[in-house]
Short mmCIF file of N, CA and C in Angstrom, two decimals:
data_model
loop_
_atom_site.label_atom_id
_atom_site.label_comp_id
_atom_site.label_asym_id
_atom_site.label_seq_id
_atom_site.Cartn_x
_atom_site.Cartn_y
_atom_site.Cartn_z
N UNK A 54 -5.90 -22.55 -1.98
CA UNK A 54 -5.73 -22.71 -0.55
C UNK A 54 -6.64 -21.72 0.18
N UNK A 55 -7.20 -22.18 1.28
CA UNK A 55 -8.02 -21.31 2.11
C UNK A 55 -7.10 -20.45 2.98
N UNK A 56 -7.39 -19.18 3.05
CA UNK A 56 -6.62 -18.26 3.89
C UNK A 56 -7.34 -18.10 5.22
N UNK A 57 -7.22 -19.08 6.07
CA UNK A 57 -7.89 -19.04 7.37
C UNK A 57 -7.02 -18.38 8.44
N UNK A 58 -5.71 -18.32 8.19
CA UNK A 58 -4.78 -17.80 9.18
C UNK A 58 -3.88 -16.75 8.54
N UNK A 59 -3.74 -15.63 9.24
CA UNK A 59 -2.79 -14.58 8.85
C UNK A 59 -1.61 -14.72 9.80
N UNK A 60 -0.42 -14.67 9.25
CA UNK A 60 0.79 -14.65 10.06
C UNK A 60 1.44 -13.29 9.87
N UNK A 61 1.81 -12.65 10.97
CA UNK A 61 2.51 -11.37 10.86
C UNK A 61 3.85 -11.50 11.57
N UNK A 62 4.88 -10.97 10.93
CA UNK A 62 6.25 -10.97 11.44
C UNK A 62 6.46 -9.57 12.00
N UNK A 63 6.26 -9.42 13.30
CA UNK A 63 6.12 -8.09 13.88
C UNK A 63 7.09 -7.80 15.03
N UNK A 64 7.46 -6.55 15.13
CA UNK A 64 8.27 -6.07 16.25
C UNK A 64 7.41 -5.50 17.36
N UNK A 65 6.12 -5.35 17.11
CA UNK A 65 5.21 -4.75 18.09
C UNK A 65 4.90 -5.69 19.23
N UNK A 66 4.79 -5.11 20.41
CA UNK A 66 4.41 -5.87 21.60
C UNK A 66 2.92 -5.81 21.82
N UNK A 67 2.46 -6.56 22.80
CA UNK A 67 1.04 -6.66 23.10
C UNK A 67 0.44 -5.32 23.53
N UNK A 68 1.18 -4.51 24.29
CA UNK A 68 0.62 -3.22 24.72
C UNK A 68 0.44 -2.28 23.53
N UNK A 69 1.33 -2.35 22.56
CA UNK A 69 1.17 -1.55 21.34
C UNK A 69 -0.04 -2.03 20.55
N UNK A 70 -0.24 -3.35 20.51
CA UNK A 70 -1.41 -3.89 19.82
C UNK A 70 -2.69 -3.45 20.53
N UNK A 71 -2.65 -3.36 21.86
CA UNK A 71 -3.82 -2.90 22.60
C UNK A 71 -4.14 -1.46 22.25
N UNK A 72 -3.11 -0.64 22.02
CA UNK A 72 -3.32 0.75 21.62
C UNK A 72 -4.05 0.84 20.29
N UNK A 73 -3.70 -0.05 19.36
CA UNK A 73 -4.26 0.01 18.00
C UNK A 73 -5.41 -0.95 17.78
N UNK A 74 -5.74 -1.79 18.74
CA UNK A 74 -6.84 -2.72 18.60
C UNK A 74 -6.50 -3.95 17.78
N UNK A 75 -5.21 -4.17 17.55
CA UNK A 75 -4.81 -5.34 16.78
C UNK A 75 -3.40 -5.22 16.28
N UNK A 76 -3.07 -6.07 15.32
CA UNK A 76 -1.74 -6.08 14.74
C UNK A 76 -1.75 -5.27 13.45
N UNK A 77 -0.85 -4.33 13.34
CA UNK A 77 -0.84 -3.47 12.15
C UNK A 77 0.49 -2.77 12.10
N UNK A 78 0.60 -2.03 11.25
CA UNK A 78 0.03 -1.37 10.08
C UNK A 78 0.59 -2.07 8.84
N UNK A 79 -0.18 -3.00 8.30
CA UNK A 79 0.28 -3.88 7.25
C UNK A 79 -0.15 -3.42 5.87
N UNK A 80 0.81 -3.36 4.95
CA UNK A 80 0.53 -3.10 3.54
C UNK A 80 0.27 -4.47 2.92
N UNK A 81 -0.97 -4.90 3.00
CA UNK A 81 -1.33 -6.26 2.59
C UNK A 81 -2.64 -6.25 1.82
N UNK A 82 -2.96 -7.38 1.24
CA UNK A 82 -4.19 -7.51 0.44
C UNK A 82 -5.41 -7.61 1.36
N UNK A 83 -6.28 -6.59 1.37
CA UNK A 83 -7.41 -6.61 2.30
C UNK A 83 -8.35 -7.80 2.09
N UNK A 84 -8.52 -8.24 0.86
CA UNK A 84 -9.40 -9.38 0.62
C UNK A 84 -8.87 -10.64 1.29
N UNK A 85 -7.56 -10.82 1.25
CA UNK A 85 -6.96 -11.98 1.93
C UNK A 85 -7.04 -11.83 3.44
N UNK A 86 -6.79 -10.63 3.94
CA UNK A 86 -6.87 -10.40 5.38
C UNK A 86 -8.28 -10.69 5.90
N UNK A 87 -9.29 -10.29 5.16
CA UNK A 87 -10.68 -10.44 5.60
C UNK A 87 -11.17 -11.88 5.58
N UNK A 88 -10.46 -12.77 4.90
CA UNK A 88 -10.86 -14.18 4.84
C UNK A 88 -10.46 -14.93 6.10
N UNK A 89 -9.52 -14.39 6.84
CA UNK A 89 -8.93 -15.13 7.96
C UNK A 89 -9.78 -15.07 9.22
N UNK A 90 -9.73 -16.16 9.97
CA UNK A 90 -10.39 -16.23 11.28
C UNK A 90 -9.39 -16.15 12.42
N UNK A 91 -8.12 -16.43 12.10
CA UNK A 91 -7.08 -16.44 13.13
C UNK A 91 -5.87 -15.63 12.69
N UNK A 92 -5.15 -15.15 13.69
CA UNK A 92 -3.91 -14.39 13.50
C UNK A 92 -2.84 -15.03 14.36
N UNK A 93 -1.67 -15.23 13.78
CA UNK A 93 -0.49 -15.67 14.54
C UNK A 93 0.53 -14.55 14.44
N UNK A 94 0.98 -14.05 15.59
CA UNK A 94 2.03 -13.02 15.60
C UNK A 94 3.35 -13.69 15.94
N UNK A 95 4.35 -13.37 15.13
CA UNK A 95 5.69 -13.94 15.26
C UNK A 95 6.66 -12.78 15.43
N UNK A 96 7.57 -12.90 16.40
CA UNK A 96 8.46 -11.80 16.74
C UNK A 96 9.53 -11.58 15.67
N UNK A 97 9.62 -10.31 15.25
CA UNK A 97 10.68 -9.86 14.34
C UNK A 97 11.59 -8.95 15.15
N UNK A 98 12.82 -9.39 15.39
CA UNK A 98 13.78 -8.60 16.17
C UNK A 98 14.80 -7.93 15.27
N UNK A 99 14.58 -7.92 13.97
CA UNK A 99 15.55 -7.33 13.05
C UNK A 99 15.53 -5.81 13.08
N UNK A 100 14.53 -5.22 13.73
CA UNK A 100 14.42 -3.76 13.79
C UNK A 100 14.65 -3.27 15.21
N UNK A 101 15.59 -3.88 15.89
CA UNK A 101 15.84 -3.53 17.29
C UNK A 101 16.23 -2.08 17.49
N UNK A 102 16.72 -1.42 16.42
CA UNK A 102 17.10 -0.01 16.54
C UNK A 102 15.89 0.90 16.67
N UNK A 103 14.71 0.41 16.31
CA UNK A 103 13.49 1.21 16.44
C UNK A 103 13.06 1.24 17.90
N UNK A 104 12.72 2.42 18.41
CA UNK A 104 12.36 2.53 19.82
C UNK A 104 11.09 1.79 20.18
N UNK A 105 10.22 1.51 19.21
CA UNK A 105 8.96 0.83 19.49
C UNK A 105 9.07 -0.68 19.45
N UNK A 106 10.23 -1.22 19.08
CA UNK A 106 10.38 -2.66 18.94
C UNK A 106 10.44 -3.33 20.31
N UNK A 107 9.58 -4.32 20.49
CA UNK A 107 9.58 -5.09 21.74
C UNK A 107 10.77 -6.03 21.77
N UNK A 108 11.33 -6.22 22.96
CA UNK A 108 12.47 -7.13 23.09
C UNK A 108 12.14 -8.28 24.03
N UNK A 109 10.90 -8.75 23.95
CA UNK A 109 10.40 -9.75 24.88
C UNK A 109 10.59 -11.20 24.45
N UNK A 110 10.67 -11.48 23.17
CA UNK A 110 10.78 -12.86 22.68
C UNK A 110 11.92 -12.97 21.68
N UNK A 111 12.45 -14.17 21.50
CA UNK A 111 13.51 -14.37 20.51
C UNK A 111 12.97 -14.17 19.08
N UNK A 112 13.86 -13.79 18.20
CA UNK A 112 13.53 -13.59 16.79
C UNK A 112 12.93 -14.87 16.21
N UNK A 113 11.81 -14.73 15.52
CA UNK A 113 11.17 -15.86 14.85
C UNK A 113 10.21 -16.66 15.70
N UNK A 114 10.06 -16.31 16.97
CA UNK A 114 9.17 -17.08 17.86
C UNK A 114 7.72 -16.62 17.72
N UNK A 115 6.81 -17.59 17.54
CA UNK A 115 5.38 -17.28 17.58
C UNK A 115 5.03 -17.05 19.04
N UNK A 116 4.34 -15.94 19.30
CA UNK A 116 4.03 -15.61 20.69
C UNK A 116 2.56 -15.34 20.94
N UNK A 117 1.75 -15.27 19.88
CA UNK A 117 0.36 -14.91 20.07
C UNK A 117 -0.52 -15.58 19.01
N UNK A 118 -1.62 -16.16 19.45
CA UNK A 118 -2.68 -16.69 18.59
C UNK A 118 -3.91 -15.88 18.92
N UNK A 119 -4.54 -15.29 17.92
CA UNK A 119 -5.70 -14.42 18.17
C UNK A 119 -6.85 -14.78 17.24
N UNK A 120 -8.06 -14.47 17.69
CA UNK A 120 -9.26 -14.65 16.88
C UNK A 120 -9.56 -13.32 16.20
N UNK A 121 -9.49 -13.29 14.88
CA UNK A 121 -9.67 -12.05 14.11
C UNK A 121 -11.12 -11.58 14.22
N UNK A 122 -11.31 -10.30 14.53
CA UNK A 122 -12.65 -9.72 14.61
C UNK A 122 -12.95 -8.79 13.44
N UNK A 123 -11.91 -8.12 12.93
CA UNK A 123 -12.12 -7.21 11.81
C UNK A 123 -10.79 -6.82 11.18
N UNK A 124 -10.90 -6.16 10.05
CA UNK A 124 -9.74 -5.60 9.36
C UNK A 124 -10.12 -4.15 9.06
N UNK A 125 -9.28 -3.22 9.51
CA UNK A 125 -9.60 -1.80 9.30
C UNK A 125 -8.44 -1.08 8.64
N UNK A 126 -8.78 -0.04 7.90
CA UNK A 126 -7.78 0.80 7.26
C UNK A 126 -7.15 1.71 8.30
N UNK A 127 -5.85 1.99 8.12
CA UNK A 127 -5.21 3.00 8.96
C UNK A 127 -5.16 4.29 8.15
N UNK A 128 -5.19 5.43 8.82
CA UNK A 128 -5.09 6.69 8.08
C UNK A 128 -3.74 6.76 7.36
N UNK A 129 -3.76 7.32 6.18
CA UNK A 129 -2.52 7.47 5.41
C UNK A 129 -1.78 8.69 5.89
N UNK A 130 -0.46 8.57 6.02
CA UNK A 130 0.37 9.70 6.44
C UNK A 130 0.59 10.65 5.27
N UNK A 131 0.47 10.13 4.06
CA UNK A 131 0.67 10.93 2.85
C UNK A 131 -0.27 10.37 1.78
N UNK A 132 -0.85 11.23 0.92
CA UNK A 132 -1.82 10.75 -0.07
C UNK A 132 -1.29 9.66 -1.00
N UNK A 133 0.02 9.62 -1.24
CA UNK A 133 0.56 8.62 -2.15
C UNK A 133 0.97 7.33 -1.43
N UNK A 134 0.85 7.31 -0.10
CA UNK A 134 1.22 6.12 0.67
C UNK A 134 0.26 4.98 0.36
N UNK A 135 0.81 3.78 0.25
CA UNK A 135 -0.01 2.60 0.04
C UNK A 135 -0.89 2.39 1.27
N UNK A 136 -2.14 1.99 1.04
CA UNK A 136 -3.06 1.76 2.15
C UNK A 136 -2.54 0.65 3.05
N UNK A 137 -2.65 0.87 4.35
CA UNK A 137 -2.24 -0.13 5.34
C UNK A 137 -3.44 -0.53 6.18
N UNK A 138 -3.33 -1.69 6.83
CA UNK A 138 -4.46 -2.25 7.56
C UNK A 138 -4.04 -2.76 8.93
N UNK A 139 -5.02 -2.75 9.84
CA UNK A 139 -4.86 -3.34 11.16
C UNK A 139 -5.75 -4.58 11.20
N UNK A 140 -5.18 -5.69 11.64
CA UNK A 140 -5.95 -6.91 11.83
C UNK A 140 -6.43 -6.89 13.27
N UNK A 141 -7.73 -6.63 13.45
CA UNK A 141 -8.29 -6.46 14.78
C UNK A 141 -8.60 -7.77 15.46
N UNK A 142 -8.43 -7.78 16.78
CA UNK A 142 -8.79 -8.94 17.59
C UNK A 142 -9.04 -8.48 19.01
N UNK A 143 -9.82 -9.26 19.75
CA UNK A 143 -9.96 -8.98 21.17
C UNK A 143 -9.62 -10.20 22.01
N UNK A 144 -9.73 -11.40 21.44
CA UNK A 144 -9.36 -12.60 22.18
C UNK A 144 -8.04 -13.13 21.66
N UNK A 145 -7.14 -13.45 22.59
CA UNK A 145 -5.85 -13.99 22.20
C UNK A 145 -5.36 -14.98 23.25
N UNK A 146 -4.47 -15.85 22.80
CA UNK A 146 -3.80 -16.78 23.70
C UNK A 146 -2.30 -16.65 23.46
N UNK A 147 -1.55 -16.66 24.53
CA UNK A 147 -0.09 -16.60 24.41
C UNK A 147 0.42 -17.99 24.08
N UNK A 148 1.31 -18.07 23.10
CA UNK A 148 1.90 -19.33 22.69
C UNK A 148 3.42 -19.17 22.64
N UNK A 149 4.11 -20.26 22.58
CA UNK A 149 5.57 -20.23 22.48
C UNK A 149 5.99 -21.30 21.48
N UNK A 150 6.32 -20.85 20.27
CA UNK A 150 6.80 -21.78 19.25
C UNK A 150 8.04 -21.16 18.60
N UNK A 151 9.22 -21.71 18.90
CA UNK A 151 10.45 -21.17 18.31
C UNK A 151 10.50 -21.40 16.80
N UNK A 152 11.22 -20.53 16.12
CA UNK A 152 11.46 -20.63 14.66
C UNK A 152 10.18 -20.75 13.84
N UNK A 153 9.11 -20.14 14.31
CA UNK A 153 7.81 -20.28 13.65
C UNK A 153 7.78 -19.65 12.26
N UNK A 154 8.44 -18.51 12.09
CA UNK A 154 8.41 -17.84 10.78
C UNK A 154 9.04 -18.76 9.72
N UNK A 155 10.15 -19.35 10.06
CA UNK A 155 10.83 -20.27 9.14
C UNK A 155 9.95 -21.48 8.87
N UNK A 156 9.34 -22.05 9.91
CA UNK A 156 8.51 -23.24 9.76
C UNK A 156 7.28 -22.99 8.88
N UNK A 157 6.69 -21.81 9.02
CA UNK A 157 5.42 -21.53 8.32
C UNK A 157 5.59 -20.90 6.95
N UNK A 158 6.67 -20.15 6.76
CA UNK A 158 6.80 -19.38 5.50
C UNK A 158 8.08 -19.67 4.75
N UNK A 159 8.88 -20.57 5.25
CA UNK A 159 10.19 -20.86 4.67
C UNK A 159 11.06 -19.59 4.66
N UNK A 160 10.81 -18.73 5.64
CA UNK A 160 11.64 -17.53 5.81
C UNK A 160 11.39 -16.41 4.82
N UNK A 161 10.19 -16.34 4.24
CA UNK A 161 9.92 -15.27 3.26
C UNK A 161 10.21 -13.91 3.86
N UNK A 162 10.53 -12.94 3.01
CA UNK A 162 10.90 -11.60 3.47
C UNK A 162 9.69 -10.69 3.73
N UNK A 163 8.60 -10.85 3.00
CA UNK A 163 7.41 -10.03 3.22
C UNK A 163 6.82 -10.40 4.58
N UNK A 164 6.49 -9.42 5.44
CA UNK A 164 6.11 -9.73 6.82
C UNK A 164 4.67 -10.18 7.06
N UNK A 165 3.92 -10.45 6.00
CA UNK A 165 2.57 -10.97 6.16
C UNK A 165 2.45 -12.21 5.30
N UNK A 166 1.89 -13.26 5.87
CA UNK A 166 1.69 -14.51 5.13
C UNK A 166 0.29 -15.03 5.44
N UNK A 167 -0.21 -15.87 4.56
CA UNK A 167 -1.54 -16.44 4.70
C UNK A 167 -1.43 -17.95 4.54
N UNK A 168 -2.27 -18.67 5.27
CA UNK A 168 -2.23 -20.12 5.15
C UNK A 168 -3.55 -20.71 5.64
N UNK A 169 -3.66 -22.02 5.46
CA UNK A 169 -4.83 -22.72 6.01
C UNK A 169 -4.56 -23.03 7.48
N UNK A 170 -5.61 -23.19 8.21
CA UNK A 170 -5.49 -23.54 9.63
C UNK A 170 -4.78 -24.89 9.77
N UNK A 171 -5.15 -25.83 8.92
CA UNK A 171 -4.56 -27.17 8.97
C UNK A 171 -3.04 -27.11 8.80
N UNK A 172 -2.56 -26.34 7.82
CA UNK A 172 -1.11 -26.22 7.60
C UNK A 172 -0.39 -25.59 8.78
N UNK A 173 -0.98 -24.55 9.35
CA UNK A 173 -0.33 -23.85 10.46
C UNK A 173 -0.33 -24.71 11.72
N UNK A 174 -1.44 -25.38 12.00
CA UNK A 174 -1.48 -26.26 13.18
C UNK A 174 -0.42 -27.36 13.05
N UNK A 175 -0.27 -27.91 11.85
CA UNK A 175 0.73 -28.96 11.64
C UNK A 175 2.15 -28.40 11.75
N UNK A 176 2.40 -27.24 11.15
CA UNK A 176 3.75 -26.65 11.16
C UNK A 176 4.17 -26.25 12.57
N UNK A 177 3.24 -25.73 13.36
CA UNK A 177 3.58 -25.24 14.70
C UNK A 177 3.32 -26.25 15.81
N UNK A 178 2.63 -27.34 15.48
CA UNK A 178 2.35 -28.36 16.48
C UNK A 178 1.38 -27.90 17.55
N UNK A 179 0.42 -27.07 17.16
CA UNK A 179 -0.59 -26.59 18.11
C UNK A 179 -1.98 -26.84 17.54
N UNK A 180 -2.96 -26.91 18.43
CA UNK A 180 -4.36 -27.06 18.06
C UNK A 180 -5.08 -25.80 18.52
N UNK A 181 -5.67 -25.07 17.59
CA UNK A 181 -6.32 -23.80 17.92
C UNK A 181 -7.50 -23.99 18.89
N UNK A 182 -8.03 -25.22 18.97
CA UNK A 182 -9.16 -25.49 19.87
C UNK A 182 -8.74 -26.21 21.14
N UNK A 183 -7.44 -26.27 21.39
CA UNK A 183 -6.91 -26.94 22.58
C UNK A 183 -7.51 -26.31 23.83
N UNK A 184 -8.19 -27.10 24.67
CA UNK A 184 -8.81 -26.53 25.88
C UNK A 184 -7.81 -25.96 26.88
N UNK A 185 -6.52 -26.32 26.74
CA UNK A 185 -5.53 -25.78 27.68
C UNK A 185 -5.08 -24.36 27.29
N UNK A 186 -5.47 -23.89 26.10
CA UNK A 186 -5.14 -22.51 25.73
C UNK A 186 -5.90 -21.56 26.64
N UNK A 187 -5.20 -20.59 27.19
CA UNK A 187 -5.83 -19.62 28.08
C UNK A 187 -6.16 -18.36 27.27
N UNK A 188 -7.41 -18.21 26.89
CA UNK A 188 -7.84 -17.06 26.08
C UNK A 188 -8.01 -15.84 26.97
N UNK A 189 -7.43 -14.75 26.54
CA UNK A 189 -7.48 -13.48 27.28
C UNK A 189 -8.11 -12.43 26.38
N UNK A 190 -8.49 -11.30 26.99
CA UNK A 190 -9.09 -10.20 26.24
C UNK A 190 -8.06 -9.09 26.04
N UNK A 191 -7.92 -8.64 24.79
CA UNK A 191 -6.99 -7.56 24.49
C UNK A 191 -7.40 -6.28 25.23
N UNK A 192 -8.70 -6.10 25.40
CA UNK A 192 -9.19 -4.90 26.09
C UNK A 192 -8.75 -4.85 27.55
N UNK A 193 -8.30 -5.98 28.12
CA UNK A 193 -7.78 -5.99 29.48
C UNK A 193 -6.31 -5.58 29.55
N UNK A 194 -5.65 -5.49 28.39
CA UNK A 194 -4.24 -5.09 28.32
C UNK A 194 -4.11 -3.59 28.53
N UNK A 195 -3.00 -3.17 29.08
CA UNK A 195 -2.72 -1.75 29.22
C UNK A 195 -2.10 -1.26 27.91
N UNK A 196 -2.75 -0.32 27.23
CA UNK A 196 -2.19 0.21 25.98
C UNK A 196 -0.84 0.89 26.21
N UNK A 197 -0.03 0.89 25.18
CA UNK A 197 1.27 1.56 25.24
C UNK A 197 1.04 3.05 25.43
N UNK A 198 1.79 3.66 26.36
CA UNK A 198 1.64 5.09 26.61
C UNK A 198 2.22 5.93 25.49
N UNK A 199 3.32 5.49 24.91
CA UNK A 199 3.92 6.24 23.83
C UNK A 199 4.46 5.26 22.81
N UNK A 200 3.60 4.83 21.90
CA UNK A 200 4.01 3.83 20.92
C UNK A 200 4.80 4.46 19.79
N UNK A 201 4.95 5.78 19.80
CA UNK A 201 5.79 6.43 18.81
C UNK A 201 5.18 6.53 17.43
N UNK A 202 3.95 6.11 17.29
CA UNK A 202 3.37 6.13 15.94
C UNK A 202 1.90 6.49 15.97
N UNK A 203 1.53 7.54 16.69
CA UNK A 203 0.15 7.99 16.68
C UNK A 203 -0.19 8.39 15.25
N UNK A 204 -1.23 7.79 14.74
CA UNK A 204 -1.62 8.03 13.36
C UNK A 204 -2.37 9.35 13.23
N UNK A 205 -2.16 10.07 12.15
CA UNK A 205 -2.89 11.31 11.96
C UNK A 205 -4.38 11.04 11.90
N UNK A 206 -5.14 11.90 12.53
CA UNK A 206 -6.58 11.80 12.43
C UNK A 206 -7.23 10.88 13.45
N UNK A 207 -6.47 10.27 14.37
CA UNK A 207 -7.15 9.40 15.31
C UNK A 207 -7.48 10.12 16.61
N UNK A 208 -7.14 11.39 16.70
CA UNK A 208 -7.51 12.27 17.81
C UNK A 208 -7.00 11.81 19.17
N UNK A 209 -6.01 10.92 19.21
CA UNK A 209 -5.40 10.56 20.48
C UNK A 209 -4.24 11.52 20.75
N UNK A 210 -4.08 11.92 21.99
CA UNK A 210 -2.99 12.80 22.35
C UNK A 210 -1.97 11.99 23.11
N UNK A 211 -0.78 11.78 22.55
CA UNK A 211 0.23 11.04 23.28
C UNK A 211 0.70 11.83 24.49
N UNK A 212 1.16 11.12 25.52
CA UNK A 212 1.63 11.80 26.73
C UNK A 212 2.81 12.71 26.43
N UNK A 213 3.55 12.44 25.36
CA UNK A 213 4.72 13.25 25.05
C UNK A 213 4.37 14.47 24.19
N UNK A 214 3.08 14.77 24.02
CA UNK A 214 2.67 15.91 23.21
C UNK A 214 3.16 17.21 23.83
N UNK A 215 3.50 18.17 22.96
CA UNK A 215 3.98 19.47 23.41
C UNK A 215 2.82 20.39 23.76
N UNK A 216 3.05 21.27 24.72
CA UNK A 216 2.10 22.35 24.95
C UNK A 216 2.45 23.45 23.95
N UNK A 217 1.57 24.41 23.79
CA UNK A 217 1.83 25.53 22.89
C UNK A 217 3.07 26.30 23.36
N UNK A 218 3.21 26.49 24.66
CA UNK A 218 4.37 27.21 25.18
C UNK A 218 5.67 26.46 24.91
N UNK A 219 5.66 25.14 25.05
CA UNK A 219 6.86 24.34 24.76
C UNK A 219 7.20 24.44 23.27
N UNK A 220 6.18 24.40 22.43
CA UNK A 220 6.41 24.51 20.99
C UNK A 220 7.00 25.88 20.65
N UNK A 221 6.47 26.93 21.26
CA UNK A 221 7.01 28.27 21.03
C UNK A 221 8.47 28.35 21.45
N UNK A 222 8.80 27.79 22.60
CA UNK A 222 10.18 27.80 23.09
C UNK A 222 11.11 27.09 22.10
N UNK A 223 10.69 25.92 21.64
CA UNK A 223 11.51 25.16 20.71
C UNK A 223 11.68 25.87 19.38
N UNK A 224 10.61 26.44 18.87
CA UNK A 224 10.68 27.17 17.60
C UNK A 224 11.54 28.43 17.73
N UNK A 225 11.46 29.09 18.88
CA UNK A 225 12.26 30.30 19.11
C UNK A 225 13.75 29.96 19.08
N UNK A 226 14.11 28.86 19.72
CA UNK A 226 15.52 28.43 19.71
C UNK A 226 15.94 28.10 18.28
N UNK A 227 15.10 27.37 17.57
CA UNK A 227 15.41 26.95 16.20
C UNK A 227 15.62 28.15 15.27
N UNK A 228 14.75 29.14 15.38
CA UNK A 228 14.81 30.29 14.47
C UNK A 228 15.62 31.45 15.03
N UNK A 229 16.07 31.35 16.29
CA UNK A 229 16.88 32.41 16.88
C UNK A 229 16.09 33.67 17.15
N UNK A 230 14.84 33.52 17.60
CA UNK A 230 14.00 34.67 17.92
C UNK A 230 13.46 34.50 19.33
N UNK A 231 12.77 35.53 19.83
CA UNK A 231 12.13 35.44 21.13
C UNK A 231 10.83 34.65 21.02
N UNK A 232 10.45 33.88 22.06
CA UNK A 232 9.20 33.12 22.02
C UNK A 232 7.97 34.01 21.77
N UNK A 233 8.04 35.28 22.22
CA UNK A 233 6.90 36.18 22.01
C UNK A 233 6.69 36.49 20.52
N UNK A 234 7.71 36.25 19.70
CA UNK A 234 7.60 36.50 18.26
C UNK A 234 6.96 35.32 17.52
N UNK A 235 6.71 34.24 18.22
CA UNK A 235 6.13 33.04 17.60
C UNK A 235 4.62 33.07 17.81
N UNK A 236 3.89 32.91 16.72
CA UNK A 236 2.43 32.85 16.77
C UNK A 236 2.00 31.50 16.23
N UNK A 237 1.27 30.76 17.04
CA UNK A 237 0.80 29.43 16.63
C UNK A 237 -0.71 29.45 16.52
N UNK A 238 -1.22 29.00 15.38
CA UNK A 238 -2.66 28.92 15.16
C UNK A 238 -3.06 27.47 14.93
N UNK A 239 -4.18 27.09 15.51
CA UNK A 239 -4.71 25.74 15.33
C UNK A 239 -6.09 25.88 14.67
N UNK A 240 -6.27 25.21 13.54
CA UNK A 240 -7.54 25.26 12.82
C UNK A 240 -8.20 23.89 12.85
N UNK A 241 -9.48 23.85 13.18
CA UNK A 241 -10.22 22.60 13.21
C UNK A 241 -11.20 22.56 12.07
#
């Protein structure tokens, strides 16, 4: 089977995807990811307890069709962590297809699936070349201000970052010492 379409079962919203340049952080086969021309994002609401989970669509609904531009590695949080990937895109169309995960994958538990374009168009009842699809640019989206998962090494500073003085205050309370006794060094 040709892997022309990647399906992701995701809790991330569009603004979070704008922050990362696509849908991620997937522990998936890079060779399969790189074969795809299209991405379908389907809402996973099973992780509602996570603060980053979007609550915009019903569980299992396909909400986004995107044209894949690249697949990139995400920095590993720990050397033994399995490599994860972001499926990059800049053009997307909003779609609404209920129960899409069940229709396309028979409800598989792994949150990434691959299929042919023909199978997905038939399962979801959509045509990827439909002229009524309104294609938008991801770069026009407002990135999430605090997606809660700034990756190490990407040099972005979240708005919730601590100042050195705030860090000293917090550490002083934790250790039961005066803030003046705390010395913080930053090495580049």
